[in-house]
mmCIF file of C-alpha atoms and ligand atoms in Angstrom:
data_model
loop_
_atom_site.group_PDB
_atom_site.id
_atom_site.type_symbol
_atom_site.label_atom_id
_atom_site.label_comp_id
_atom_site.label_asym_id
_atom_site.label_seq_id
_atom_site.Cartn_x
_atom_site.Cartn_y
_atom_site.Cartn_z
ATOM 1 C CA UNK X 1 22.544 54.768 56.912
ATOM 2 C CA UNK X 2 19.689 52.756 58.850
ATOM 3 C CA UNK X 3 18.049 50.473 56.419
ATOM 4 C CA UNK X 4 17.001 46.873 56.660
ATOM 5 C CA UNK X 5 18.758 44.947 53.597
ATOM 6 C CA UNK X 6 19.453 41.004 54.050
ATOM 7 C CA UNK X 7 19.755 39.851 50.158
ATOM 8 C CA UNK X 8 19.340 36.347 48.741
ATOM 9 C CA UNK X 9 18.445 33.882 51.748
ATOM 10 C CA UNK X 10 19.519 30.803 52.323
ATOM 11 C CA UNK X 11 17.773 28.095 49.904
ATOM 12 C CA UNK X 12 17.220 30.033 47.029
ATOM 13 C CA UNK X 13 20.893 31.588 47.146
ATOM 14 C CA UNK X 14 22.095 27.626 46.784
ATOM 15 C CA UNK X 15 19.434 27.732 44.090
ATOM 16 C CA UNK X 16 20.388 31.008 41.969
ATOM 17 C CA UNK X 17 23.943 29.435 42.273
ATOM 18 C CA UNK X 18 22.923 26.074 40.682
ATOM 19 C CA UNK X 19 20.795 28.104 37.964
ATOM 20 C CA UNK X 20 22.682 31.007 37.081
ATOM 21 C CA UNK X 21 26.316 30.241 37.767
ATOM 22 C CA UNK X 22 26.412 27.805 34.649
ATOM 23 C CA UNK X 23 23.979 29.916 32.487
ATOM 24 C CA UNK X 24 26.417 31.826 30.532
ATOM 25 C CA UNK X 25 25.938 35.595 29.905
ATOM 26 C CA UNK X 26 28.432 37.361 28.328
ATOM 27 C CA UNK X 27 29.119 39.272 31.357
ATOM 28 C CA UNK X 28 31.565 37.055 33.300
ATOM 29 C CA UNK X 29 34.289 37.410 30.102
ATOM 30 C CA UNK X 30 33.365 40.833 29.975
ATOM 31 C CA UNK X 31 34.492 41.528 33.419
ATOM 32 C CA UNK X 32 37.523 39.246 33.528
ATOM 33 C CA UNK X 33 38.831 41.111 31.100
ATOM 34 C CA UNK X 34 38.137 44.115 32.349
ATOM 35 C CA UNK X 35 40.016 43.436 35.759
ATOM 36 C CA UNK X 36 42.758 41.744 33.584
ATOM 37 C CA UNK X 37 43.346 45.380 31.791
ATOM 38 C CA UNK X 38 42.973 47.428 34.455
ATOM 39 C CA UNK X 39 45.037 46.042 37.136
ATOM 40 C CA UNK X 40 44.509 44.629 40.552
ATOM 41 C CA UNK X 41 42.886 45.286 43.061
ATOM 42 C CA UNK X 42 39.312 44.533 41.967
ATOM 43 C CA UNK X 43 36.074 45.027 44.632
ATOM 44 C CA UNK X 44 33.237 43.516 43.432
ATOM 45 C CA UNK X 45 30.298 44.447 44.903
ATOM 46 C CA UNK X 46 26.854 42.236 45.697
ATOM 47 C CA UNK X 47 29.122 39.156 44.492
ATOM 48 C CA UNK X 48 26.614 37.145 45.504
ATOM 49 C CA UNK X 49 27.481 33.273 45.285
ATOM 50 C CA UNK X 50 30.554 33.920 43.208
ATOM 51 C CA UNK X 51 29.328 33.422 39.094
ATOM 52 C CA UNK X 52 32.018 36.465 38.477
ATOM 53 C CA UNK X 53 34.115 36.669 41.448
ATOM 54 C CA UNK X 54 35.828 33.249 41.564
ATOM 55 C CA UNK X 55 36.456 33.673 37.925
ATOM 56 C CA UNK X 56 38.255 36.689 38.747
ATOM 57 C CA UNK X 57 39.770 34.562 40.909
ATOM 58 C CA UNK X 58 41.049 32.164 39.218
ATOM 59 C CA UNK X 59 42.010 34.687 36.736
ATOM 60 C CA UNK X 60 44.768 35.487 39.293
ATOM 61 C CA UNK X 61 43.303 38.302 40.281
ATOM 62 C CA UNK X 62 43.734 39.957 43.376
ATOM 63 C CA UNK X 63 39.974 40.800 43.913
ATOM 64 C CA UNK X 64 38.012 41.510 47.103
ATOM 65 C CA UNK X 65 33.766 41.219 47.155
ATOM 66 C CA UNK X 66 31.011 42.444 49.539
ATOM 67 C CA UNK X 67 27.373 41.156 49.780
ATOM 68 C CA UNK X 68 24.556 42.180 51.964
ATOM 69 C CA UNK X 69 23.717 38.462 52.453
ATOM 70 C CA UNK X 70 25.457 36.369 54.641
ATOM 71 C CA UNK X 71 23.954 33.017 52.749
ATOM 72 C CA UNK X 72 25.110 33.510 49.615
ATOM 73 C CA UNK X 73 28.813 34.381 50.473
ATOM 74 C CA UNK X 74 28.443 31.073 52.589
ATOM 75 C CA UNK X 75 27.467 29.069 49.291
ATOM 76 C CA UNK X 76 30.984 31.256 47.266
ATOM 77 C CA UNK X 77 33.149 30.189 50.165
ATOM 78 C CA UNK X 78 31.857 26.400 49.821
ATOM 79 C CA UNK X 79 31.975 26.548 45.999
ATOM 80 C CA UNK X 80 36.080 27.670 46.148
ATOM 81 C CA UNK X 81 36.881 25.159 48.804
ATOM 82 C CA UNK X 82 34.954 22.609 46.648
ATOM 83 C CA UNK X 83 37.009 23.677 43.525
ATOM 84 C CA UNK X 84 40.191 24.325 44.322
ATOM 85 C CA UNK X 85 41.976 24.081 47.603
ATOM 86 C CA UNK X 86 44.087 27.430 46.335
ATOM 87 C CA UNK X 87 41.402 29.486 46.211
ATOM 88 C CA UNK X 88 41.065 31.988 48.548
ATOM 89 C CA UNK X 89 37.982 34.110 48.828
ATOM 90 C CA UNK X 90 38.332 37.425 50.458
ATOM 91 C CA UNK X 91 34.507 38.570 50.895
ATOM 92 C CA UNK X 92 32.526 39.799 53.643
ATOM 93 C CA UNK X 93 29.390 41.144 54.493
ATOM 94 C CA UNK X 94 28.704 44.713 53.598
ATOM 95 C CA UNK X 95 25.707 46.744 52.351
ATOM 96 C CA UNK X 96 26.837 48.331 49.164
ATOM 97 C CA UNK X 97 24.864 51.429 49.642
ATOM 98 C CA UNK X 98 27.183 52.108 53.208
ATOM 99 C CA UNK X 99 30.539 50.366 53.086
ATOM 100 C CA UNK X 100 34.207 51.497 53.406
ATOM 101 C CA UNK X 101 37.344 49.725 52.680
ATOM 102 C CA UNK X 102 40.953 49.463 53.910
ATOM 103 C CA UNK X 103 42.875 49.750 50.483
ATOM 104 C CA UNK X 104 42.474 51.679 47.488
ATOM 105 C CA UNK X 105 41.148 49.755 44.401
ATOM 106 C CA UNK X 106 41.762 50.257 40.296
ATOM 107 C CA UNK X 107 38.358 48.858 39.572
ATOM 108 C CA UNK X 108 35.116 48.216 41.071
ATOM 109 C CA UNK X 109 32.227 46.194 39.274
ATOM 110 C CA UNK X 110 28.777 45.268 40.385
ATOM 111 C CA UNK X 111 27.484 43.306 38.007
ATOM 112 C CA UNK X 112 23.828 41.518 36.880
ATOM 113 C CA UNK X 113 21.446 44.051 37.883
ATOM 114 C CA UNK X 114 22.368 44.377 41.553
ATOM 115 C CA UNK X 115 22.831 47.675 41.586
ATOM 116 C CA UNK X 116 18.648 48.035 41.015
ATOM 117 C CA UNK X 117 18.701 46.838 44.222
ATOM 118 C CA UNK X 118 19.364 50.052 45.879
ATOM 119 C CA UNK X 119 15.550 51.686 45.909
ATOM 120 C CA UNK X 120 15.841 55.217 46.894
ATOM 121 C CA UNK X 121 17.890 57.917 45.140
ATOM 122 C CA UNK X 122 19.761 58.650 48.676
ATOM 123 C CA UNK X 123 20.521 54.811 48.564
ATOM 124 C CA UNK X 124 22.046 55.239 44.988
ATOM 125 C CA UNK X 125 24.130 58.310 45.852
ATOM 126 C CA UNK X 126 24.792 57.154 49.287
ATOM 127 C CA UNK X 127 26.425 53.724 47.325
ATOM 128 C CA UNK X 128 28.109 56.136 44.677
ATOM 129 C CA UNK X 129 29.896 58.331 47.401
ATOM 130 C CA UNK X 130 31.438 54.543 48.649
ATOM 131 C CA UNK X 131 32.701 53.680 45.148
ATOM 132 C CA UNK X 132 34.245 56.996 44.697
ATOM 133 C CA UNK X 133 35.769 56.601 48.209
ATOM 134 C CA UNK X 134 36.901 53.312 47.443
ATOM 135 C CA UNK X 135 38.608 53.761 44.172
ATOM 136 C CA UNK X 136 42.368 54.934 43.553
ATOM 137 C CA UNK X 137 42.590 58.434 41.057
ATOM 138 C CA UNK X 138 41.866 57.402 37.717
ATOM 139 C CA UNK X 139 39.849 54.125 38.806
ATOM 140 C CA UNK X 140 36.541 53.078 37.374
ATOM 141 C CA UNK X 141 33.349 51.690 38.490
ATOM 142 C CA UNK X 142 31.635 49.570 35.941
ATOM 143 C CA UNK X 143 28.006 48.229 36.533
ATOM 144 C CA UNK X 144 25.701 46.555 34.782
ATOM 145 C CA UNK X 145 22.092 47.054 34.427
ATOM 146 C CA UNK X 146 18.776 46.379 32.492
ATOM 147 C CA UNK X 147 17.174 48.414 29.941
ATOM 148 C CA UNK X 148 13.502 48.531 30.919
ATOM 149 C CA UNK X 149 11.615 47.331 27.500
ATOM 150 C CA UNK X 150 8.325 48.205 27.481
ATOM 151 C CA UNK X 151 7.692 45.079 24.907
ATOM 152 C CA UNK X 152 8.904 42.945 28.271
ATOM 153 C CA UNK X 153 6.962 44.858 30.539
ATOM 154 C CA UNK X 154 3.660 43.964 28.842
ATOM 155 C CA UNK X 155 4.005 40.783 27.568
ATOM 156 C CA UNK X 156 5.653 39.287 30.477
ATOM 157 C CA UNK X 157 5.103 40.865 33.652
ATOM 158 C CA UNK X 158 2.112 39.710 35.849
ATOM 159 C CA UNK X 159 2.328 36.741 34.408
ATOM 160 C CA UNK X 160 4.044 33.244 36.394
ATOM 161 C CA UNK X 161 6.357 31.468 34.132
ATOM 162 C CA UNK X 162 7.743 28.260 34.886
ATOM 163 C CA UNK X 163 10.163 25.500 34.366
ATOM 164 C CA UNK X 164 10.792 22.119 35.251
ATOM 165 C CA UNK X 165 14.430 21.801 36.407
ATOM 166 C CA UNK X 166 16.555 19.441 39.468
ATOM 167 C CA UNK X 167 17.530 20.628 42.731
ATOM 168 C CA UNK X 168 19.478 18.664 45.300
ATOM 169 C CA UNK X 169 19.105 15.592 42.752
ATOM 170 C CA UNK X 170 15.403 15.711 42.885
ATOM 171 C CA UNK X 171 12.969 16.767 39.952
ATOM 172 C CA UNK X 172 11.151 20.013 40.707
ATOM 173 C CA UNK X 173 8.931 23.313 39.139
ATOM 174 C CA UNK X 174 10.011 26.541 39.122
ATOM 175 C CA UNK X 175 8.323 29.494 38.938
ATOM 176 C CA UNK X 176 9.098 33.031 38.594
ATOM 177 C CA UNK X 177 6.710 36.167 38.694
ATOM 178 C CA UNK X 178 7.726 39.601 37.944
ATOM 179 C CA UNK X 179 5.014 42.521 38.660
ATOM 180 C CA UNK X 180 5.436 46.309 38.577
ATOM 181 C CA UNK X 181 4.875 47.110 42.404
ATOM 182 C CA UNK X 182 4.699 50.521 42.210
ATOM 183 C CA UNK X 183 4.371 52.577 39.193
ATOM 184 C CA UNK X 184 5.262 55.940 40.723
ATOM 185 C CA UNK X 185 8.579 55.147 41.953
ATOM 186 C CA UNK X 186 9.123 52.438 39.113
ATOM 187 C CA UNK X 187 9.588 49.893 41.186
ATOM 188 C CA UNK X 188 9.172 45.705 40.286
ATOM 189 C CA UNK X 189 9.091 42.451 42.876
ATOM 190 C CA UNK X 190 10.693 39.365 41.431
ATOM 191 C CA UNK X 191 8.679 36.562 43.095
ATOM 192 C CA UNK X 192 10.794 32.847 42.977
ATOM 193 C CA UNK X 193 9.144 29.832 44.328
ATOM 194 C CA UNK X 194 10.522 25.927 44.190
ATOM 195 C CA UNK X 195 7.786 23.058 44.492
ATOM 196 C CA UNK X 196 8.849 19.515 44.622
ATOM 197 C CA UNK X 197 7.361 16.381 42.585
ATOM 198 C CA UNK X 198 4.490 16.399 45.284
ATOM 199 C CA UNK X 199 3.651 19.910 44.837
ATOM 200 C CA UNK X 200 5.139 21.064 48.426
ATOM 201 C CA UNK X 201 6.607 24.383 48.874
ATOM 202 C CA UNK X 202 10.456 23.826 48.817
ATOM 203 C CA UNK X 203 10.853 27.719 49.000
ATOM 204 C CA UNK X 204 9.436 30.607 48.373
ATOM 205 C CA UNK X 205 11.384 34.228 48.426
ATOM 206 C CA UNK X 206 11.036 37.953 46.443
ATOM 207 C CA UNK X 207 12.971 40.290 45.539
ATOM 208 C CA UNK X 208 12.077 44.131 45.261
ATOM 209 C CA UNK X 209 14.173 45.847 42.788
ATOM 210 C CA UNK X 210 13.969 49.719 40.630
ATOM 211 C CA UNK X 211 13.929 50.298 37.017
ATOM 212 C CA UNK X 212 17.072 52.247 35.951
ATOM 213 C CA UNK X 213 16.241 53.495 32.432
ATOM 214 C CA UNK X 214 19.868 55.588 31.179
ATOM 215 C CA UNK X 215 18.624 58.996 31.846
ATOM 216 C CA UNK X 216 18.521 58.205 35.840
ATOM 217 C CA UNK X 217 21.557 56.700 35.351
ATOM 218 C CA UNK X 218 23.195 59.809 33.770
ATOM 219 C CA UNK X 219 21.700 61.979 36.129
ATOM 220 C CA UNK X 220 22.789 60.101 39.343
ATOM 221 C CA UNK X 221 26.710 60.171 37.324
ATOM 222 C CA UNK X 222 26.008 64.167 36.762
ATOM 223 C CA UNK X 223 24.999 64.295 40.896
ATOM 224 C CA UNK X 224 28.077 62.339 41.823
ATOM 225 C CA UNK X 225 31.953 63.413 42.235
ATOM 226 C CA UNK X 226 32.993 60.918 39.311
ATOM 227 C CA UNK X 227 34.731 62.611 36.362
ATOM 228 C CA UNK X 228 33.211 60.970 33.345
ATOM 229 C CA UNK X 229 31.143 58.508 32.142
ATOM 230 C CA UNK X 230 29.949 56.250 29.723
ATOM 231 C CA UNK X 231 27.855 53.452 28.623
ATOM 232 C CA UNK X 232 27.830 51.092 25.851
ATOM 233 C CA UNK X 233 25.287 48.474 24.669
ATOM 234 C CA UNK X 234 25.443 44.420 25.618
ATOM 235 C CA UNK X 235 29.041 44.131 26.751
ATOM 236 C CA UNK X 236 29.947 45.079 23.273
ATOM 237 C CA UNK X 237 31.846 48.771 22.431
ATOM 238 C CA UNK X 238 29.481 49.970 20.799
ATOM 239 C CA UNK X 239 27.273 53.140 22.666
ATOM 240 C CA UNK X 240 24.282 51.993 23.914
ATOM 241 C CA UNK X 241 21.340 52.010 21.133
ATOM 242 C CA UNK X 242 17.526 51.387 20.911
ATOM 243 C CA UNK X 243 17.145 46.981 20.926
ATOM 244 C CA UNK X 244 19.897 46.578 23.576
ATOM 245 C CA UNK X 245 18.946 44.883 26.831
ATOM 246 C CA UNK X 246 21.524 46.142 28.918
ATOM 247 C CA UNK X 247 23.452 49.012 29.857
ATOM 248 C CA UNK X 248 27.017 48.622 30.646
ATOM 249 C CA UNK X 249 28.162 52.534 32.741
ATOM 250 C CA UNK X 250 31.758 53.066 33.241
ATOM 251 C CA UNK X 251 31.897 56.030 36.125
ATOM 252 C CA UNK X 252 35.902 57.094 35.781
ATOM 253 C CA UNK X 253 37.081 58.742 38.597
ATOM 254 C CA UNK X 254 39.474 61.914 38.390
ATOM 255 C CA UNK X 255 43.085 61.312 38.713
HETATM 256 C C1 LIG P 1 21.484 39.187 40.829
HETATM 257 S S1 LIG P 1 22.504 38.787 42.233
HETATM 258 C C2 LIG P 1 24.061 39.152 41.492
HETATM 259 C C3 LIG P 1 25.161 38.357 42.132
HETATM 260 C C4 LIG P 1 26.466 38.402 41.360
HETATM 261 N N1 LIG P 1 26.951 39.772 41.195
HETATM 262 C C5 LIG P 1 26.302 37.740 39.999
HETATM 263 O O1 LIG P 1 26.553 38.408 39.006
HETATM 264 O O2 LIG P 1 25.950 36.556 39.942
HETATM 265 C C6 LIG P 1 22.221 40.117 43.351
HETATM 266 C C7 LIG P 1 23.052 40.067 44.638
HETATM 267 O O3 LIG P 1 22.925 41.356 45.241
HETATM 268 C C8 LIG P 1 22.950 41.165 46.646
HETATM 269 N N2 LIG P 1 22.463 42.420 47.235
HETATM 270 C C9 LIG P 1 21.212 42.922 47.208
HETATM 271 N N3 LIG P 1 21.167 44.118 47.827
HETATM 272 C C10 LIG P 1 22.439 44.391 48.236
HETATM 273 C C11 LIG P 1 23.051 45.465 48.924
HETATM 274 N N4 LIG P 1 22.350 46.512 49.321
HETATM 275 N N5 LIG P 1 24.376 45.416 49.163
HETATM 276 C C12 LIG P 1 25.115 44.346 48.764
HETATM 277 N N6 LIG P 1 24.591 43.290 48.124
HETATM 278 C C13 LIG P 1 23.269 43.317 47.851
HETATM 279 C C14 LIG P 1 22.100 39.935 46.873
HETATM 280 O O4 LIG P 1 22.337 39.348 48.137
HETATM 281 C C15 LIG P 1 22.572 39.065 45.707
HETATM 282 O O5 LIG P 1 23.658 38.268 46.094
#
């Protein structure tokens, strides 16, 4: 598969680290868990700067991760070496919609959204047919994704929002844009740009991402060669229901 993909870029993956890897969601217990219960190996996939993977790490488990950018695995390699001498990343730099892998794994996650990364149907299969690959009989994928709200939608989107936070010890503005980009294929661009104290342009980057309301989702698991599936509401057990803000799928593979 021919397609350009390159991920977060250089300052702003150092800045989603700073921002997100210490805002806890309830995902990165979620998944540790997960990987505790269903055995090793894990491959996470668009791991990003390493919010979930080094905890799975230092978990003790034996987990592998992929990302599409090159920048933010640099920032999850400097994090472990900054943390702890012991541990040992094992990442590379793979496009989840066209990887393979040399070992067979019990679980594979992609967690926070990333998989509305992949734009195009033949991108989602295409990524699906890896997983499958990749996983031993009777392994799991287990992804996480928004529910669109429309309540969001309007209030929010169009609109800048910002927020005054610190970045490399200095005091800076933040702002963040989300607009629908194309209604048709129900596709959004996250736009992210830093300013600093004298109102210059530290960085500016965007992000173009697809809605994945459950019905796509259960139609892309009916198109695939995964055995069953599932999805509950907010990392809870509970099946998904109207007022949850994310969907949690678990695609089980046939043993
Ligand atoms: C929201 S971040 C999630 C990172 C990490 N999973 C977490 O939970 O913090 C999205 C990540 O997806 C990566 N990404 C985007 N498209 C990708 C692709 N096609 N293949 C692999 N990684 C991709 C980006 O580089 C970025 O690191």
């Amino acid at each position: 598969m021919d397609r350009p993909a390159d991920g977060y870029r250089a300052p702003f993956a150092e800045f989603y680290d700073q921002q997100f890897a210490s805002n806890e969601r309830d995902d990165v217990d979620f998944y540790v868990t997960l990987a505790r219960e269903r055995g090793n190996p894990v491959l996470e996939l668009a791991c990003g700067t390493g919010r979930v993977y080094l905890e799975l790490l230092r978990a003790g488990i034996d987990a592998d991760g992929i990302d599409v950018s090159e920048d933010a695995l640099a920032v999850l390699r400097e994090n472990a070496a900054e943390a702890d001498a012991d541990l040992a990343p094992s990442v590379r730099r793979a496009d989840m919609a066209d990887f393979a892998v040399d070992r067979e794994y019990e679980l594979l996650i992609c967690p926070f959204n990333a998989f509305q990364h992949l734009l195009t149907v033949d991108e989602q299969e295409s990524a699906l047919e890896c997983v499958h690959d990749a996983l031993a009989p009777g392994g799991q994928f287990v992804f996480d994704v928004f529910v669109p709200g429309f309540d969001v939608i309007c209030e929010t989107y169009g609109e800048w929002i910002e927020r005054s936070v610190e970045y490399r010890g200095e005091p800076c503005v933040f702002r963040t844009r989300t607009s629908v980009t194309d209604e048709v294929e129900q596709q959004f661009t996250v736009e992210n740009e830093l300013r600093d104290s004298n109102d210059a342009l530290v960085f500016s980057e965007s992000q173009r991402l697809t809605m994945l309301p459950k019905r796509e989702v259960q139609l892309l698991a009916r198109s695939s060669s995964f055995a069953d599936w599932q999805v509950t509401g907010d990392f809870g057990d509970e099946p998904l229901a109207d007022g949850d803000s994310t969907q949690v799928w678990t695609f089980e593979k046939g043993s």
